[in-house]
Short mmCIF file of C-alpha atoms in Angstrom, two decimals:
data_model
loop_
_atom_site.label_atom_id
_atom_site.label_comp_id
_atom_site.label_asym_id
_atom_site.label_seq_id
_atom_site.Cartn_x
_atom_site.Cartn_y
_atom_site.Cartn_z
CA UNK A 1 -6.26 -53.63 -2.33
CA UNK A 2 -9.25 -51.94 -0.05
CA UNK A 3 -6.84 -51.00 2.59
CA UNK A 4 -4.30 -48.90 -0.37
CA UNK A 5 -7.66 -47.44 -1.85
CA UNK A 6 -8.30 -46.54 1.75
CA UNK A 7 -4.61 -45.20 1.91
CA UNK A 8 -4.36 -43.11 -1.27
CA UNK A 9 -7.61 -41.84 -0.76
CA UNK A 10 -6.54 -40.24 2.94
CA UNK A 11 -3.29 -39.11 1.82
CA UNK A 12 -4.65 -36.97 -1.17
CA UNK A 13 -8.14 -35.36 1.41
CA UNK A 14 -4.96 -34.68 4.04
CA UNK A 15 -2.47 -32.97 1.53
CA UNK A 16 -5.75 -30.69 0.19
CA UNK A 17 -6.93 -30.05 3.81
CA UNK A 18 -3.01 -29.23 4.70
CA UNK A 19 -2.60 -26.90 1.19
CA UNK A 20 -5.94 -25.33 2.31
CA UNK A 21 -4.46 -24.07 5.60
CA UNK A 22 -1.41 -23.04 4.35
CA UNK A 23 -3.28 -20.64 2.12
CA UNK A 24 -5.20 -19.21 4.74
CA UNK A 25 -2.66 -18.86 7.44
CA UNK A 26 -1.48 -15.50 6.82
CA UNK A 27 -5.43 -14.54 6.82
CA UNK A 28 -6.67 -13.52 10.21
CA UNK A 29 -8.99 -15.54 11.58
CA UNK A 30 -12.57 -15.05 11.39
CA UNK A 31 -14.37 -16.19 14.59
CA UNK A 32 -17.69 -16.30 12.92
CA UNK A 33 -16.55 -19.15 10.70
CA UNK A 34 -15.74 -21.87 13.19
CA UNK A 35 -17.87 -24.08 13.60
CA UNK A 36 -19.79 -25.14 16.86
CA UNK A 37 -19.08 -28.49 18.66
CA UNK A 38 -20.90 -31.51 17.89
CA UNK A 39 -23.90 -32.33 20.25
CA UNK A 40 -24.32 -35.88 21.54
CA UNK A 41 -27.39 -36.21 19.64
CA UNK A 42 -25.52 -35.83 16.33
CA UNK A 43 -22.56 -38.31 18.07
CA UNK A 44 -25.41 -41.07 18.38
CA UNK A 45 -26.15 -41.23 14.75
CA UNK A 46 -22.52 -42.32 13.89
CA UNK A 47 -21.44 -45.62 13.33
CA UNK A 48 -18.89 -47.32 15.95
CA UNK A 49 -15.19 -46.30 15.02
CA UNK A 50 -14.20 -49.96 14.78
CA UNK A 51 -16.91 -50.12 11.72
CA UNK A 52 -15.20 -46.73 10.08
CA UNK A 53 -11.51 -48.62 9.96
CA UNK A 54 -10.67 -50.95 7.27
CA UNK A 55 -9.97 -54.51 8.37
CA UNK A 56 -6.85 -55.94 6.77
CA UNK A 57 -7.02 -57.40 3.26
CA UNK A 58 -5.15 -60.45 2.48
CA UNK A 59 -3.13 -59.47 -0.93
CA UNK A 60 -3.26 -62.08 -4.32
CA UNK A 61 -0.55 -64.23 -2.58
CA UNK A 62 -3.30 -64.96 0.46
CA UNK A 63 -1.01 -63.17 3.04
CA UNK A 64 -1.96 -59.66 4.78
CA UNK A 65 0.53 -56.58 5.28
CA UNK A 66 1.13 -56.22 8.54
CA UNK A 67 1.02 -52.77 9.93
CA UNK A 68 4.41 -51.23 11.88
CA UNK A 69 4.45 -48.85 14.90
CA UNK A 70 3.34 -45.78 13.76
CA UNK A 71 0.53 -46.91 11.33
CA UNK A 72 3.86 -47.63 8.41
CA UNK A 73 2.48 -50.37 6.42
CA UNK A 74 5.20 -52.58 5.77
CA UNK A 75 5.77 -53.27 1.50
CA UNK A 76 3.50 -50.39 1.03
CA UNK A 77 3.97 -48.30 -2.14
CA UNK A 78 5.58 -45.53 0.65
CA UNK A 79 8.32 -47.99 1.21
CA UNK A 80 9.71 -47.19 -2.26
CA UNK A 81 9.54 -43.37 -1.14
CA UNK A 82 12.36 -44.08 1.61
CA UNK A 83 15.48 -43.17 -0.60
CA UNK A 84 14.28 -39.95 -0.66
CA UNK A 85 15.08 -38.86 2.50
CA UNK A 86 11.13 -38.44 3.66
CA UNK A 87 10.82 -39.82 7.22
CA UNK A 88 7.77 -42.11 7.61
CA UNK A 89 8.02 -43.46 11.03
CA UNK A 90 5.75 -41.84 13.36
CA UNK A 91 2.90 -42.00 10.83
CA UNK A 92 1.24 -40.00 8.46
CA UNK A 93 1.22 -36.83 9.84
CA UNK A 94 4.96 -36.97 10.11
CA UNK A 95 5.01 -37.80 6.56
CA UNK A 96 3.08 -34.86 5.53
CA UNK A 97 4.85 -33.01 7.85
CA UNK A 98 8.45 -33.82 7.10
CA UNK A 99 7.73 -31.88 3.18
CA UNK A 100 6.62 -28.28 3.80
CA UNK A 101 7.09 -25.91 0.84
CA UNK A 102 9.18 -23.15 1.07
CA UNK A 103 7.26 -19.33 1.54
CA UNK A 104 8.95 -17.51 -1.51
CA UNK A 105 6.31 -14.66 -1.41
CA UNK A 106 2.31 -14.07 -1.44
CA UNK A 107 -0.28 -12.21 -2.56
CA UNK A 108 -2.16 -12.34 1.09
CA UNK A 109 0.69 -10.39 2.29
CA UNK A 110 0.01 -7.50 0.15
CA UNK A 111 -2.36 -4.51 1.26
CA UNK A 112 -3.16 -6.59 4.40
CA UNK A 113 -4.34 -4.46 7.35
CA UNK A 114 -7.30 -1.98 8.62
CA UNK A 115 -5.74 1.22 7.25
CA UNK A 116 -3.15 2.56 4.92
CA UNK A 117 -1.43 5.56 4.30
CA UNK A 118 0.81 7.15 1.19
CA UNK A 119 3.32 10.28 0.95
CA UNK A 120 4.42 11.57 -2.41
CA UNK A 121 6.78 14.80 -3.22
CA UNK A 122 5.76 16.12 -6.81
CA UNK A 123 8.23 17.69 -8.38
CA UNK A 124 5.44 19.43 -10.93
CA UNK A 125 5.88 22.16 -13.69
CA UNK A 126 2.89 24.81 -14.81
CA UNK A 127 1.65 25.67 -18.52
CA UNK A 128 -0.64 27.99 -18.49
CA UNK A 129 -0.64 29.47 -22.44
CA UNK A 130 1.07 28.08 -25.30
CA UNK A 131 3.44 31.48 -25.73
CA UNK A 132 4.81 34.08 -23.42
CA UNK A 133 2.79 36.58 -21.94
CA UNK A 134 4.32 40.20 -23.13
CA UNK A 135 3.29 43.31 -20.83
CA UNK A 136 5.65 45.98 -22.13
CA UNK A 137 8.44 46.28 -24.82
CA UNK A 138 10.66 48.99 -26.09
CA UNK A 139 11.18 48.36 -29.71
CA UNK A 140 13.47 51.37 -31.81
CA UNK A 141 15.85 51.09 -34.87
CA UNK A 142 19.98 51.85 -33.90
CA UNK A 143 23.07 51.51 -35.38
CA UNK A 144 26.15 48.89 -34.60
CA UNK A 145 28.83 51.56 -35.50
CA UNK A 146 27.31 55.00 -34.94
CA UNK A 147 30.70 56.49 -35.60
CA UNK A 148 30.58 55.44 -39.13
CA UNK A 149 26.48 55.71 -39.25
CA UNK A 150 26.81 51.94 -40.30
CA UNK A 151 24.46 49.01 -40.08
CA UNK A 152 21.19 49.53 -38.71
CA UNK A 153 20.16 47.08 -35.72
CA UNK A 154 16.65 46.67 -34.46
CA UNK A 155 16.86 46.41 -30.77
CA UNK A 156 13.85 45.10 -28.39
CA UNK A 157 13.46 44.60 -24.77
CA UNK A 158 10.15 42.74 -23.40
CA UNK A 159 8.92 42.76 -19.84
CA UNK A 160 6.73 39.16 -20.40
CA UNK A 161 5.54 36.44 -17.94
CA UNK A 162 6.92 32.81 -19.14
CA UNK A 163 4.00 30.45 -20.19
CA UNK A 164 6.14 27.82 -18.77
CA UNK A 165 8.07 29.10 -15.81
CA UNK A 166 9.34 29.67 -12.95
CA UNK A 167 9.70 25.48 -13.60
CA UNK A 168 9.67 22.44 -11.56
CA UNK A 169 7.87 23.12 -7.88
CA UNK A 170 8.18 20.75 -5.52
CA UNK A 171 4.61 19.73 -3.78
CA UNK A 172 3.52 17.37 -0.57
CA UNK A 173 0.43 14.74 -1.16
CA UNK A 174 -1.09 12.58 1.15
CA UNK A 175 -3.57 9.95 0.87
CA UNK A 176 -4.96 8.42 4.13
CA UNK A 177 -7.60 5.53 3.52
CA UNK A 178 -9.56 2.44 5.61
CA UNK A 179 -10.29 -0.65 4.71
CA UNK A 180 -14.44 -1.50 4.56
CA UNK A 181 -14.52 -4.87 3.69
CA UNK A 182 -13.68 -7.03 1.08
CA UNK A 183 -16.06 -8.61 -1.26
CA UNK A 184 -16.89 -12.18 -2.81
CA UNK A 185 -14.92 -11.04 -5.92
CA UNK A 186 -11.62 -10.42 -4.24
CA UNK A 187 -12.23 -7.02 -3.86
CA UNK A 188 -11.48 -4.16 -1.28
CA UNK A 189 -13.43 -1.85 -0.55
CA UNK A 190 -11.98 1.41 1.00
CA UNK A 191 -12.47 4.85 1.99
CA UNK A 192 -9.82 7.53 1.88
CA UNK A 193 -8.88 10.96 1.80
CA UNK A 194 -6.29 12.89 -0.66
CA UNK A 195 -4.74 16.14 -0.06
CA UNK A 196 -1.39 17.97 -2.04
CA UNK A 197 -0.62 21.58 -2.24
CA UNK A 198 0.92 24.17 -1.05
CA UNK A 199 3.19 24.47 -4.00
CA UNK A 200 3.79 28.15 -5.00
CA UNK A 201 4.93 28.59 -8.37
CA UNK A 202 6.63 32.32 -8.49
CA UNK A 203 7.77 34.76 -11.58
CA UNK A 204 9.65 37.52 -11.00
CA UNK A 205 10.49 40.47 -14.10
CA UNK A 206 12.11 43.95 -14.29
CA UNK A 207 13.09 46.32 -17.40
CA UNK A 208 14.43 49.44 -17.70
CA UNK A 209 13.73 51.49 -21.03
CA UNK A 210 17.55 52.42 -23.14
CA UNK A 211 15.62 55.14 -25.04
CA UNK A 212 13.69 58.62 -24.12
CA UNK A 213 10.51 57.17 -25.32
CA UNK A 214 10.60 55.05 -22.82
CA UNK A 215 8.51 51.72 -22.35
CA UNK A 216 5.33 50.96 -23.58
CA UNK A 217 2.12 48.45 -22.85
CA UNK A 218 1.41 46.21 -25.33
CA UNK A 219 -1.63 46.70 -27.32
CA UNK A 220 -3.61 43.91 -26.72
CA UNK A 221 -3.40 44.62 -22.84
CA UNK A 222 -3.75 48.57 -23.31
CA UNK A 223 -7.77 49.02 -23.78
CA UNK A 224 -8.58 52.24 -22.54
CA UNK A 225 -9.38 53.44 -26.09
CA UNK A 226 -12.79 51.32 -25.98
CA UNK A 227 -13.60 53.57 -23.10
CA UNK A 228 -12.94 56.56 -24.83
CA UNK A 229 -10.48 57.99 -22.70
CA UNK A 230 -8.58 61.41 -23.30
CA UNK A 231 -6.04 61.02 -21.03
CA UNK A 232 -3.28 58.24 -20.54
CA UNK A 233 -4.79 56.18 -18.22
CA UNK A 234 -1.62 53.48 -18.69
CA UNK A 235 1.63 53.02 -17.96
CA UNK A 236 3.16 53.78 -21.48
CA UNK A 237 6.22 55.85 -21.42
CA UNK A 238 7.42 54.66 -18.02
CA UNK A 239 11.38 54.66 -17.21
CA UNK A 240 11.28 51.14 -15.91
CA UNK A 241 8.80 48.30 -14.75
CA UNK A 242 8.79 45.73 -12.62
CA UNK A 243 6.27 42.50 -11.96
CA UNK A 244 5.70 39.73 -9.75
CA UNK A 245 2.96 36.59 -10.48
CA UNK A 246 2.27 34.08 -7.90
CA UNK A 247 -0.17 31.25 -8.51
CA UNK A 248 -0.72 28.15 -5.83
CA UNK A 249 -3.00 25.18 -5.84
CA UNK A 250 -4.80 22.98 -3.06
CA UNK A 251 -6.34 19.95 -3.96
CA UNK A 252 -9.37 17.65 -1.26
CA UNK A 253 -10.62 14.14 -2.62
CA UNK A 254 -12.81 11.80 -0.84
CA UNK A 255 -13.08 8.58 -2.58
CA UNK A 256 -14.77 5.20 -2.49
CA UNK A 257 -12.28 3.10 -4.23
CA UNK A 258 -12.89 -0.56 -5.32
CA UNK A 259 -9.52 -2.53 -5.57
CA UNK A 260 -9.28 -5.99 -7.11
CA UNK A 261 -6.88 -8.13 -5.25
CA UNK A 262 -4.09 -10.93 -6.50
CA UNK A 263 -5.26 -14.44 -7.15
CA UNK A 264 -4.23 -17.20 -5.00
CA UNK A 265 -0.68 -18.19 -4.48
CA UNK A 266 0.30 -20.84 -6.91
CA UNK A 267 2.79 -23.99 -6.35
CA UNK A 268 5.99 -23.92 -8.11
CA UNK A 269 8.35 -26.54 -8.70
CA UNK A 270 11.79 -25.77 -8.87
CA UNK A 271 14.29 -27.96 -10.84
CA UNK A 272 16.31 -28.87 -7.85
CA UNK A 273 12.34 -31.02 -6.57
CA UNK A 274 11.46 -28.29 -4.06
CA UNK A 275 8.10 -26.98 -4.11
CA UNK A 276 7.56 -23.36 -3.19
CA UNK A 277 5.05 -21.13 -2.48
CA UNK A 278 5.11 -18.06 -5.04
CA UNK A 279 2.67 -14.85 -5.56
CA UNK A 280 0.68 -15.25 -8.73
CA UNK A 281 1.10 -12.25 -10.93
CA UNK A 282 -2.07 -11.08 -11.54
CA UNK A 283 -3.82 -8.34 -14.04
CA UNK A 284 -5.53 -5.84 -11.48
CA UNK A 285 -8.37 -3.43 -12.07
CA UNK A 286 -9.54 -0.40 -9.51
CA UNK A 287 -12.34 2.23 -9.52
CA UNK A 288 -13.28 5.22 -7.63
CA UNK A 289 -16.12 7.71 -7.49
CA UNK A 290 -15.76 10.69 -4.93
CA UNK A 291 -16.03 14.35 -4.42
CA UNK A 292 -13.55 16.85 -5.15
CA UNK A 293 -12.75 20.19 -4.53
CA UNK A 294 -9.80 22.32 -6.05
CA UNK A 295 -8.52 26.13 -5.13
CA UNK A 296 -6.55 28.12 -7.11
CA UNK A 297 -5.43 31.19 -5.77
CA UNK A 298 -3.10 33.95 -8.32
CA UNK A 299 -2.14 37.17 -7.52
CA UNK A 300 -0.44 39.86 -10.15
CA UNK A 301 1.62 43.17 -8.86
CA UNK A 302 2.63 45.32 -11.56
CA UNK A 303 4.70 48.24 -10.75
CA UNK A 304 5.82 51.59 -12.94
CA UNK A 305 8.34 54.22 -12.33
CA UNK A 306 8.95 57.43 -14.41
CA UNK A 307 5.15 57.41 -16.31
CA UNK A 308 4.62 60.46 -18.20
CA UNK A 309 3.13 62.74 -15.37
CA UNK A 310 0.55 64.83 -17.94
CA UNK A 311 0.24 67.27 -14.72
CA UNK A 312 3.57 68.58 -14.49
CA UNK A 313 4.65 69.18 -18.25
CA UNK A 314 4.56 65.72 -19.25
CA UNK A 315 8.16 65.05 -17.08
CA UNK A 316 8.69 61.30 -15.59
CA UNK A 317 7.82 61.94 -12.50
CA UNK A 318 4.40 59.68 -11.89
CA UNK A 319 4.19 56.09 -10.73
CA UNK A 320 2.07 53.52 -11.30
CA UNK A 321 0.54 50.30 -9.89
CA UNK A 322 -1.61 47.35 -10.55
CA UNK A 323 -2.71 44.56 -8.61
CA UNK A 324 -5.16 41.41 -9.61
CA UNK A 325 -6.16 38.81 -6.74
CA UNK A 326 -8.22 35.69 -8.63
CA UNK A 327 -9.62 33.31 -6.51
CA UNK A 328 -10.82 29.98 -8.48
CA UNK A 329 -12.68 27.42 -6.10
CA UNK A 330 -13.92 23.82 -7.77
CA UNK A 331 -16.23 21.64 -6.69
CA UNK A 332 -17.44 18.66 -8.34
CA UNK A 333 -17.34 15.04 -8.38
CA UNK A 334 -14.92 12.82 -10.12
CA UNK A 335 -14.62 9.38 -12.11
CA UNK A 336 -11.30 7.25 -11.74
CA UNK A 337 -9.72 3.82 -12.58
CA UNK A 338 -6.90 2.24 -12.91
CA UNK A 339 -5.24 -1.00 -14.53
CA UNK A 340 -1.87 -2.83 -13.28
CA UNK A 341 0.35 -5.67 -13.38
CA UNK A 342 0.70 -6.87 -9.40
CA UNK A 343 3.77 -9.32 -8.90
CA UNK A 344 5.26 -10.62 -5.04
CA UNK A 345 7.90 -8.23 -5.47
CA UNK A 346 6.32 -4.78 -7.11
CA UNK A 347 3.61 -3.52 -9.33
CA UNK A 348 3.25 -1.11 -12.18
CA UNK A 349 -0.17 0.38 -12.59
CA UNK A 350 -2.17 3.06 -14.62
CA UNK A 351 -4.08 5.31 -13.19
CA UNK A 352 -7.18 8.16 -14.59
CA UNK A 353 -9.52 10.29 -13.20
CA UNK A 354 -11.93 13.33 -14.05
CA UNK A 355 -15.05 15.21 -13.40
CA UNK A 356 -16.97 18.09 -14.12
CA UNK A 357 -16.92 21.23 -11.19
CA UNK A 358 -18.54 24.00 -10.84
CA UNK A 359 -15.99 26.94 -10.54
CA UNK A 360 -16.77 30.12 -8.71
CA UNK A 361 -14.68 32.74 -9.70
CA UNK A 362 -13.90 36.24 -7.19
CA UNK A 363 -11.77 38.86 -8.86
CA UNK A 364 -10.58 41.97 -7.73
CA UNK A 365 -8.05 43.92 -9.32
CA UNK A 366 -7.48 48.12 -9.35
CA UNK A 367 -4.90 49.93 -10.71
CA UNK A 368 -3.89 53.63 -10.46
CA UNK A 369 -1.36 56.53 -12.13
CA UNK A 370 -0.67 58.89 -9.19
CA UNK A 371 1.05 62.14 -10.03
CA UNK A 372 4.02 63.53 -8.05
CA UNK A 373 1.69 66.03 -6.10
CA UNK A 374 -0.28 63.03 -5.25
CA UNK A 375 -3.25 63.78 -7.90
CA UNK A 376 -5.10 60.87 -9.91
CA UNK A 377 -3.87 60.69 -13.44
CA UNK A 378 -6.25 57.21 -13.99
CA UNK A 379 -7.60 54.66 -12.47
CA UNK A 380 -9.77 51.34 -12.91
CA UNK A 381 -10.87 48.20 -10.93
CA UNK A 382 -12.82 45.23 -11.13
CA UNK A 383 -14.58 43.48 -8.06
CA UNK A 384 -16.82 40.74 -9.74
CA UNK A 385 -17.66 37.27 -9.40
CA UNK A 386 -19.19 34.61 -11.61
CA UNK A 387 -19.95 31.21 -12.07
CA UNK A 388 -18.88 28.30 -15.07
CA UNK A 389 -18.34 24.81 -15.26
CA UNK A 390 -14.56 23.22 -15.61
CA UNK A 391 -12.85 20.22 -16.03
CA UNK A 392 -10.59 18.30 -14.28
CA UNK A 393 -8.32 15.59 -15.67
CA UNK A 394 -5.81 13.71 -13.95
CA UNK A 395 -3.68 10.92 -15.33
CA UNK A 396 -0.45 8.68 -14.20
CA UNK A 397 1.93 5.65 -14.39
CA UNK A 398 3.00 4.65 -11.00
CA UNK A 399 5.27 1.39 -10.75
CA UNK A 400 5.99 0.40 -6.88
CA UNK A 401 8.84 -1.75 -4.93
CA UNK A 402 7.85 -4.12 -1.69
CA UNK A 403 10.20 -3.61 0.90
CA UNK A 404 8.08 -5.53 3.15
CA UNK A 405 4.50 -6.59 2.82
CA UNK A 406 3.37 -3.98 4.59
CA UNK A 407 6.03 -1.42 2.88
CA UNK A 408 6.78 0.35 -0.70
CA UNK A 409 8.74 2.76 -2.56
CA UNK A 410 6.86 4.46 -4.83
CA UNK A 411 7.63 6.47 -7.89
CA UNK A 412 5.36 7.71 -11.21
CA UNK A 413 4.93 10.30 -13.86
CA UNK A 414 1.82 12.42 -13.45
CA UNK A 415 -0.36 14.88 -15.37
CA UNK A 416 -3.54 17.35 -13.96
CA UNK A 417 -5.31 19.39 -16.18
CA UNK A 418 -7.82 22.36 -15.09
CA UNK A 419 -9.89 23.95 -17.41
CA UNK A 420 -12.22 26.89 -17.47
CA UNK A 421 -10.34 29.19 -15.15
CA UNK A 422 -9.48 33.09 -14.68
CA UNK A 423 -5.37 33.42 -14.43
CA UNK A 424 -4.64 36.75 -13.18
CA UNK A 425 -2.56 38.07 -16.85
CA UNK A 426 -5.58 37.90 -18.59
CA UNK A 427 -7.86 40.14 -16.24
CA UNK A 428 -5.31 43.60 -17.10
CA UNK A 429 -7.31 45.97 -19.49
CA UNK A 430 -6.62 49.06 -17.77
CA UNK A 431 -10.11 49.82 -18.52
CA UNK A 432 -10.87 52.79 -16.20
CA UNK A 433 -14.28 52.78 -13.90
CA UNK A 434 -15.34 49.62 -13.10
CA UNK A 435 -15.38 46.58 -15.80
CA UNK A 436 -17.23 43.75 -14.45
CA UNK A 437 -16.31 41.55 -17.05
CA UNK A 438 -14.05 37.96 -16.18
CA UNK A 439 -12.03 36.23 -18.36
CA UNK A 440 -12.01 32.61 -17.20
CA UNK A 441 -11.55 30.96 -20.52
CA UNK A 442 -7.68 29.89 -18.98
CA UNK A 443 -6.80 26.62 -18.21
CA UNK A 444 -3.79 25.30 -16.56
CA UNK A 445 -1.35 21.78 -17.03
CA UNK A 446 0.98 19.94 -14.25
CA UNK A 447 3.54 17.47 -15.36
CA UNK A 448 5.80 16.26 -13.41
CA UNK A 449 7.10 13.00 -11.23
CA UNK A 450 6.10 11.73 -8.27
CA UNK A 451 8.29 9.91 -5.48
CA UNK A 452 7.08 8.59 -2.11
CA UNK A 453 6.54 5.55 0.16
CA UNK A 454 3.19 3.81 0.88
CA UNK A 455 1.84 1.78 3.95
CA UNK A 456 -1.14 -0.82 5.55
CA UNK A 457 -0.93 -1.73 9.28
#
């Protein structure tokens, strides 16, 4: 009975040492860990080999079991494992050796490597207020059948910027990041470095007045009466306008990002007796502290034709221009995490992140009425700066597919929020002279969905 003790005992150490290695195979090997060779002082201090094998036991009946070449004991408990096709001559390595389990997938595959990069088009659309943004309108009462002086019509045309338009802009991000080291937690540590932009989201109006009155600047806009101007100093009464609003973004993120990774592979049996080696799905957490710094650029050109020219008999014969550049630079540092559900095959994970900046705000802006003999009929600009505190918010779902271990498809929904900025529709007050004032109480939303590829070598 010793020598099947002895038996069992070295099968089960053997199948753990094997399963052991199996895990670690796909690891790279860490010199550092291997241990040094045995000096002959140590090899004195162990007991002759013939003392460390078992001597044959004789069984209940009084007779031994004789041993066959290869070290197969013969009426062993392995003889009864013969039907099943395992091969035991040779010995027991060739026993262990003859039942591997089948690779299926594993988590040591994933995010394996030194560095890793990611590409993403966002296909992203802008809110900026919650309703249109009207400049000029020409509202006056007239009449569906003037023949018959029958039914009275009120008719309005509105030269306004869409809160919500031009719509979706498509924009590049990159994210390039390095491995550190990973952790007695499971955890990687990494560095890495995230740029998108150079998106340019674009409006585009024109309106010609139907009437003699021609068009006229809303009211709310139209502020030269807290200056006490005399003169017309707008663009009210003006044949036709026409406006163009460009606004673009550029976001730069460092980060120090802590990444949980999968558990170990687990063991599956399948119901035809095979065992296989499977990725265990595990419940992931991240988190990432870094610096951030966001520029938003906007610039407004607002042209008139056919203003009132109060120099030549009030005839339509002035024009009329104003121009706004805003320049919005953020700096601060940022909070993130993220939580996901990590399988062999893909992952879905949700992300946040958001700090507080410091935004410093340049605006100029001028605009001017020029007469037909080239005379000033107004004029008014602003060159100012100043200094506030925003927010930035960013939040996602982004679910990914393993091509290969070291390869995914990528694709997410994705919201950023700014607040606390100057957009270049609210700094027009055709306030003549020079009006320091800002308005930077604007803030501005991205929604959209993201599509890319991802990865590690």
């Amino acid at each position: 009975m010793k020598i099947i003790r002895a038996l069992a005992i070295t099968i089960l150490l053997a199948a753990n040492s094997r399963g052991a290695a199996a895990q670690e195979t796909l690891v790279p090997p860490n010199s550092g860990a291997i241990l040094p060779p045995m000096s002959a002082e140590g090899m004195s201090d162990l007991p002759p080999v013939s003392e460390l094998i078992p001597s044959p036991v004789d069984s209940d009946e009084g007779e031994s079991l004789p041993l066959r070449e290869g070290g197969r004991l013969e009426g062993s408990m392995l003889e009864g494992l013969a039907p099943l096709g395992v091969n035991f001559d040779g010995g027991f390595d060739n026993f262990v050796g003859s039942c591997p389990a089948l690779l299926e997938s594993s988590g040591t595959w994933l995010r394996r490597g030194f560095w890793y990069a990611e590409l993403d088009a966002m296909l992203l659309n802008r809110q900026w207020d919650k309703h249109d943004w009207i400049l000029a309108s020409e509202n006056q009462i007239g009449t569906v059948r003037p023949e018959l002086s029958q039914g009275s019509v009120f008719v309005g045309n509105q030269l306004s910027l869409g809160s919500g338009k031009p719509g979706v802009e498509a924009l590049p991000r990159v994210t390039v990041g390095a491995f550190l080291f990973r952790d007695a937690d499971n955890r990687d540590h990494n560095a890495e470095f995230t740029w998108f932009g150079a998106g340019e989201f674009m409006q585009h109006g024109e309106l010609t007045a139907v009437g003699s009155n021609g068009l006229q600047v809303t009211d709310f806009i139209d502020r030269s009466a807290l200056s006490g101007a005399q003169s017309n100093p707008t663009f009210d009464g003006a044949t036709s306008m026409a406006i163009d609003y460009n606004h673009t973004l550029d976001s730069f993120e460092f980060n120090y990002a802590v990444k949980r990774r999968m558990r170990r592979d687990q063991m599956v049996l399948r119901p035809d007796g095979q065992w296989v080696r499977q990725a265990n799905n595990t419940r992931t957490l991240a988190f990432l502290a870094g610096l951030r710094m966001f520029n938003i650029r906007e610039q407004l050109n607002w042209d008139a034709v056919g203003v009132p020219d109060s120099a030549n008999n009030g005839a339509n014969t002035a024009t009329g221009n104003y121009r706004v550049d805003v320049d919005n630079d953020l700096l601060g540092l940022q909070l993130g995490g993220s939580f996901g559900l990590e399988t062999g095959r893909w992952s879905l994970l949700g992300h946040a992140k958001m700090g507080a900046y410091l935004n410093q705000i340049d605006l100029n802006s001028g605009f001017g009425i020029t007469a037909n003999d080239g005379s000033d009929l107004g004029s008014g600009g602003t060159n100012s700066t100043a200094d506030t505190l925003a927010t930035v918010g960013q939040f996602g779902v982004t679910g990914r597919w393993h091509l290969r271990p070291n390869m995914s498809l990528r694709a997410g929904v994705e919201m950023l929020w700014v607040d606390s900025i100057a957009v270049a529709p609210f700094q027009v007050n055709f306030i003549p002279g020079n009006y320091p004032s800002i308005s930077q109480a604007a803030d501005s939303v991205y929604m959209g969905v993201t599509m890319g590829w991802e990865s590690y070598w």
